[in-house]
């Protein structure tokens, strides 16, 4: 592959950058997997009421919403929180439970999750180019025998790149409209959306939505 040829020639800049990207991806994976996604704590109940009032003032939607207690862990849920059956906790601004990281994606780790997907996509695209550069197709059994690992790796990279790209695009779309995956999929079952006079009471425009999420 091109990367191997660069190492053999002593040109280490691109190989080092590639290794750093892979290392960054691994570190982000463990960070997102192990950190608190925004679990609701019992002492936050009073704050939940204040945040609910402030949330509806910010969206200029006068619809009243009654705060509810979680039927599983019995804490009073802030607006946009949801109980995760896998984690057995309520998560603030719950997006989804990701089986790949074994953790919820919520208020605290959602921006890092997007950063992880972005870095992972760069690694996969670069890895795909590296694998492709090492494939020189020949119609012979010997060629297939010596290149089967590289060929399978390339095909797997193509599959994972497609999955990560679609996942990243869908998340960026939802972020730009200030909607979580859970709200998008279960709009008809969520009380604070059912009683809202607006289709999406949290949408404040693409620029402000992105600014509030990332900054």
Tab-separated table of C-alpha atoms in Angstrom, residues 1 11 15 37 51-52 55 64 69 75 85 91 96 125 130 134 139 142 147 164 169 174 184 186 202:
chain	number	residue	atom	x	y	z
A	1	UNK	CA	0.000	0.000	0.000
A	11	UNK	CA	8.596	9.408	4.871
A	15	UNK	CA	1.894	7.383	8.667
A	37	UNK	CA	-24.149	10.833	29.529
A	51	UNK	CA	-35.423	24.324	33.799
A	52	UNK	CA	-38.829	23.329	32.476
A	55	UNK	CA	-37.187	25.912	28.481
A	64	UNK	CA	-48.134	24.090	30.136
A	69	UNK	CA	-41.931	11.085	37.885
A	75	UNK	CA	-36.930	10.693	39.999
A	85	UNK	CA	-33.884	0.386	30.188
A	91	UNK	CA	-30.794	10.542	31.025
A	96	UNK	CA	-30.532	7.009	22.152
A	125	UNK	CA	-11.951	6.959	4.498
A	130	UNK	CA	-4.725	2.798	1.895
A	134	UNK	CA	-2.504	-2.089	-2.121
A	139	UNK	CA	-7.202	-13.185	-12.158
A	142	UNK	CA	-2.265	-17.096	-5.999
A	147	UNK	CA	-4.556	-10.613	-0.936
A	164	UNK	CA	-20.873	5.887	9.941
A	169	UNK	CA	-25.511	12.897	8.495
A	174	UNK	CA	-31.404	16.390	13.900
A	184	UNK	CA	-37.897	12.305	16.143
A	186	UNK	CA	-41.501	8.968	19.164
A	202	UNK	CA	-37.098	23.764	20.649
